[in-house]
Coordinates of C-alpha atoms in Angstrom, one line a residue:
M1 CA 0.0 0.0 0.0
L2 CA 2.8 2.4 0.9
L3 CA 4.7 1.5 -2.3
R4 CA 1.6 2.4 -4.3
R5 CA 1.3 5.8 -2.6
I6 CA 5.0 6.5 -3.2
L7 CA 4.6 5.8 -6.9
L8 CA 1.6 8.1 -7.0
V9 CA 3.6 10.8 -5.2
C10 CA 6.5 10.5 -7.5
G11 CA 4.2 10.8 -10.5
C12 CA 2.8 14.0 -9.1
L13 CA 6.3 15.6 -8.8
A14 CA 6.5 16.1 -12.6
L15 CA 3.3 18.2 -12.5
F16 CA 4.4 20.9 -10.1
G17 CA 5.0 23.4 -12.8
C18 CA 1.5 23.1 -14.1
Q19 CA -0.4 23.8 -10.8
T20 CA -2.8 26.8 -10.7
S21 CA -4.5 28.6 -7.9
S22 CA -7.6 26.8 -6.6
V23 CA -10.9 28.7 -6.4
V24 CA -13.4 28.1 -3.6
E25 CA -16.9 29.5 -4.2
H26 CA -18.8 30.0 -0.9
I27 CA -22.2 31.5 -0.2
Q28 CA -22.8 32.5 3.4
V29 CA -26.0 31.2 4.8
A30 CA -28.4 33.5 6.7
E31 CA -27.6 33.3 10.4
N32 CA -27.9 36.7 12.1
Q33 CA -26.2 35.4 15.2
K34 CA -24.4 37.8 17.6
I35 CA -21.0 36.4 18.4
T36 CA -18.5 37.9 20.8
S37 CA -15.6 35.5 20.4
I38 CA -13.5 35.4 17.3
S39 CA -12.9 31.7 17.5
D40 CA -16.7 31.1 17.6
L41 CA -17.2 32.7 14.2
K42 CA -18.0 30.4 11.2
A43 CA -15.1 31.0 8.8
V44 CA -14.3 29.9 5.2
P45 CA -11.0 28.0 5.4
M46 CA -8.4 28.9 2.8
K47 CA -5.2 27.4 1.6
L48 CA -2.3 28.9 -0.4
P49 CA -3.0 29.8 -3.1
S50 CA -6.8 30.1 -3.4
S51 CA -9.7 32.5 -3.7
A52 CA -13.1 32.6 -2.0
T53 CA -16.2 34.7 -2.5
M54 CA -18.9 35.5 0.0
E55 CA -22.1 37.6 0.1
I56 CA -22.3 39.9 3.1
T57 CA -25.8 40.9 4.1
P58 CA -27.6 42.1 7.2
T59 CA -28.5 38.5 7.9
N60 CA -24.9 37.3 8.2
Q61 CA -23.4 36.4 11.6
V62 CA -22.8 39.5 13.6
L63 CA -19.5 40.2 15.4
A64 CA -20.1 42.2 18.6
S65 CA -16.6 42.6 19.8
N66 CA -13.3 44.5 19.2
N67 CA -15.1 47.7 18.3
I68 CA -17.1 45.9 15.7
H69 CA -20.9 45.5 15.8
S70 CA -21.7 44.5 12.3
P71 CA -22.5 41.6 10.0
V72 CA -19.2 40.1 8.9
G73 CA -17.5 37.9 6.4
V74 CA -14.9 35.6 7.9
F75 CA -12.0 33.9 6.2
K76 CA -9.5 31.6 8.0
L77 CA -6.0 32.0 6.6
P78 CA -2.9 29.9 7.2
A79 CA -0.2 31.5 9.3
N80 CA 2.5 28.8 9.1
R81 CA 3.5 29.3 5.5
G82 CA 5.5 32.6 5.9
E83 CA 4.7 35.8 4.0
F84 CA 1.9 35.9 1.4
S85 CA -0.1 38.4 -0.5
V86 CA -3.7 39.2 0.3
K87 CA -6.2 40.8 -2.1
V88 CA -9.7 41.8 -1.0
T89 CA -12.3 42.9 -3.7
S90 CA -15.7 44.4 -3.2
F91 CA -17.8 44.2 -6.3
I92 CA -20.0 47.2 -7.0
E93 CA -23.5 46.6 -8.4
D94 CA -26.6 48.5 -7.4
F95 CA -24.9 49.4 -4.1
A96 CA -21.3 49.9 -3.2
F97 CA -20.1 47.9 -0.1
V98 CA -17.3 49.9 1.2
P99 CA -15.3 47.5 3.4
K100 CA -12.9 47.6 6.3
V101 CA -10.7 44.6 7.1
T102 CA -9.2 43.4 10.3
I103 CA -7.0 40.3 10.9
F104 CA -7.2 38.7 14.3
D105 CA -5.7 35.7 16.0
A106 CA -8.1 33.2 17.7
S107 CA -8.0 35.0 21.0
G108 CA -9.2 38.2 19.4
Q109 CA -5.9 40.1 19.3
V110 CA -5.7 42.5 16.4
I111 CA -2.8 41.7 14.1
E112 CA -3.5 44.0 11.2
S113 CA -6.2 46.5 10.2
Y114 CA -7.0 48.0 6.9
D115 CA -9.3 51.0 6.6
S116 CA -11.7 51.6 3.8
D117 CA -9.4 54.4 2.5
Q118 CA -6.9 51.7 1.6
F119 CA -9.3 50.4 -1.0
T120 CA -8.9 51.7 -4.5
Y121 CA -11.6 52.0 -7.2
V122 CA -10.9 49.9 -10.2
K123 CA -12.7 50.4 -13.5
P124 CA -14.5 47.5 -15.3
R125 CA -12.2 45.3 -17.4
F126 CA -13.1 42.2 -19.4
H127 CA -15.6 40.2 -17.3
L128 CA -15.0 42.2 -14.1
G129 CA -17.2 45.2 -13.3
N130 CA -16.7 48.2 -11.1
R131 CA -15.0 47.2 -7.8
L132 CA -13.0 48.4 -4.8
V133 CA -9.7 46.6 -4.3
M134 CA -7.1 46.4 -1.5
E135 CA -3.9 44.5 -2.0
T136 CA -1.2 44.0 0.6
D137 CA 1.6 41.6 1.7
F138 CA 0.9 39.9 5.0
F139 CA 3.6 38.7 7.5
P140 CA 1.9 36.3 9.9
P141 CA 3.3 36.0 13.5
T142 CA 5.6 33.0 13.7
N143 CA 3.8 31.5 16.7
L144 CA 0.4 31.0 15.0
E145 CA -1.1 28.3 12.8
E146 CA -4.0 30.3 11.5
V147 CA -5.5 33.8 11.6
Y148 CA -9.0 35.2 10.9
L149 CA -9.5 37.8 8.2
I150 CA -12.8 39.7 8.9
V151 CA -14.5 42.0 6.4
Y152 CA -17.3 44.3 7.4
A153 CA -18.9 47.6 6.2
D154 CA -17.4 50.9 7.1
K155 CA -20.3 52.5 8.9
N156 CA -18.9 56.0 8.3
K157 CA -19.4 55.4 4.6
L158 CA -23.1 54.4 4.9
G159 CA -25.4 57.1 3.5
G160 CA -22.7 58.3 1.2
F161 CA -21.8 57.5 -2.4
T162 CA -19.1 55.9 -4.5
D163 CA -18.3 57.3 -7.9
V164 CA -17.9 54.9 -10.8
I165 CA -17.0 55.6 -14.4
H166 CA -19.9 56.3 -16.9
P167 CA -20.2 53.4 -19.4
A168 CA -20.1 55.9 -22.3
R169 CA -16.8 57.3 -21.1
L170 CA -15.4 53.9 -20.5
E171 CA -16.2 52.9 -24.0
A172 CA -14.6 56.1 -25.4
E173 CA -11.4 55.5 -23.4
G174 CA -11.3 52.0 -24.8
R175 CA -11.2 53.5 -28.2
G176 CA -8.5 56.0 -27.2
N177 CA -10.9 58.9 -26.9
Y178 CA -11.9 61.2 -24.0
L179 CA -15.3 62.5 -23.0
P180 CA -14.7 65.1 -20.3
E181 CA -18.3 66.3 -20.4
V182 CA -19.6 62.8 -19.3
E183 CA -19.6 62.8 -15.5
D184 CA -19.1 59.8 -13.2
I185 CA -22.1 57.9 -11.8
S186 CA -22.7 58.1 -8.0
I187 CA -23.6 54.7 -6.6
P188 CA -25.2 54.7 -3.1
N189 CA -23.1 52.9 -0.4
G190 CA -24.9 50.0 1.3
N191 CA -24.3 47.3 3.9
S192 CA -24.6 44.4 1.5
G193 CA -22.2 43.2 -1.1
K194 CA -20.2 40.5 -2.7
I195 CA -16.6 40.1 -1.4
E196 CA -13.7 38.1 -2.8
V197 CA -10.6 37.3 -0.9
S198 CA -7.5 35.9 -2.7
I199 CA -4.3 34.8 -1.1
D200 CA -1.1 33.7 -2.9
R201 CA 2.5 33.1 -2.3
V202 CA 4.7 36.1 -2.7
S203 CA 6.6 35.9 -6.0
V204 CA 10.2 34.7 -5.7
F205 CA 11.2 37.7 -7.8
N206 CA 10.0 40.1 -5.1
I207 CA 12.0 38.5 -2.3
G208 CA 14.9 40.6 -1.1
L209 CA 14.5 43.3 -3.7
G210 CA 15.4 46.8 -2.5
H211 CA 14.7 50.1 -4.3
A212 CA 16.2 50.0 -7.7
S213 CA 18.6 52.8 -8.5
N214 CA 18.1 55.0 -11.6
E215 CA 21.1 53.4 -13.2
K216 CA 19.6 49.9 -13.2
S217 CA 17.3 48.5 -15.8
E218 CA 13.8 47.6 -14.7
Y219 CA 14.7 44.0 -15.8
D220 CA 17.8 43.9 -13.7
V221 CA 16.4 41.5 -11.0
Q222 CA 18.4 39.8 -8.4
I223 CA 17.1 36.8 -6.4
K224 CA 18.1 36.7 -2.8
E225 CA 19.7 33.4 -1.7
P226 CA 17.5 31.5 0.9
Q227 CA 18.6 32.0 4.5
P228 CA 19.9 28.9 6.3
E229 CA 17.0 29.1 8.8
T230 CA 14.6 29.0 5.8
R231 CA 16.2 25.9 4.4
S232 CA 16.2 24.2 7.8
Y233 CA 12.5 25.0 8.3
Y234 CA 11.5 23.4 5.1
Y235 CA 13.7 20.3 5.6
A236 CA 12.3 19.7 9.0
A237 CA 8.7 20.5 8.0
I238 CA 8.8 18.1 5.0
E239 CA 10.3 15.3 7.1
S240 CA 7.7 15.8 9.8
A241 CA 4.8 15.8 7.3
V242 CA 6.0 12.5 5.7
Q243 CA 6.5 10.9 9.2
N244 CA 2.9 11.9 10.1
D245 CA 1.5 10.5 6.9
Q246 CA 0.6 14.0 5.6
L247 CA 1.8 13.5 2.0
N248 CA -0.3 16.3 0.6
K249 CA 1.2 18.8 3.1
A250 CA 4.7 17.4 2.3
L251 CA 4.1 17.9 -1.4
S252 CA 2.8 21.5 -0.8
L253 CA 5.9 22.3 1.2
L254 CA 8.1 20.8 -1.4
D255 CA 6.5 23.0 -4.1
E256 CA 7.0 26.1 -2.0
A257 CA 10.7 25.2 -1.2
K258 CA 11.4 24.7 -4.9
A259 CA 9.8 28.1 -5.8
L260 CA 12.2 29.6 -3.2
N261 CA 15.2 27.9 -4.9
I262 CA 16.0 25.9 -1.8
E263 CA 18.4 23.1 -2.8
G264 CA 18.1 19.5 -1.7
V265 CA 14.5 19.5 -0.8
Q266 CA 13.5 16.8 -3.2
Q267 CA 16.2 14.6 -1.8
V268 CA 15.0 15.3 1.7
F269 CA 11.5 14.3 0.6
I270 CA 12.5 11.1 -1.0
K271 CA 14.8 10.1 1.9
A272 CA 11.9 10.8 4.3
V273 CA 9.6 8.5 2.3
N274 CA 12.2 5.8 2.1
N275 CA 12.7 5.9 5.9
R276 CA 9.0 5.3 6.6

């Protein structure tokens, strides 16, 4: 049985370069429960990399804690995979849901907060309509396994409006023209909306890059060598995952380590499998 699993794993190794981000579609059921503890919230679990969507309405579970008393969308993110990027999108339709985002640990301690002013309006493009987008790199605390990303409406924005581009001007811009006389459309802000959260590994080309000098080409990219502690972490984590019969986790760690140009990880994986 073990030999069969090893053959299956080895066959998967050749496919690493073809993996794409998984997408998780989630629709929040009506609950309208008032919850005071972060760990009691029902959250959408996410893995790296993945995306998840959620409808936030007045019937969602309500967080009544940490200066929040509002229906919330809750996403559980991994905190044991190092730095990763976070993108939160609020899709504008009949109303504009202007969000705030806070990341907590399970005890309710605030790790990061992002105000609605950090969201930028993005014009429609291809199949995507008007939307508000916030992107950031997140550095999880090293002592946590997971964190909670919570999205809720900015109450200070309710009763206001969000301006979006007029379709006629958008079409003109697509043709290289400009219609200054066509004004933006004001969309009323509301407390309901569709939210998407996407997480992904930080590109290896962004690791260790400082500010480029004016003398360097924009294509002059240097990749920082992995630190010894990073190499040791992945070696130990892969061995532990194999020993605990967590082959999927071991493969995921192997994929990450290869993306970081950590040498010898495949040999560590194979040796760990052979020693079982």
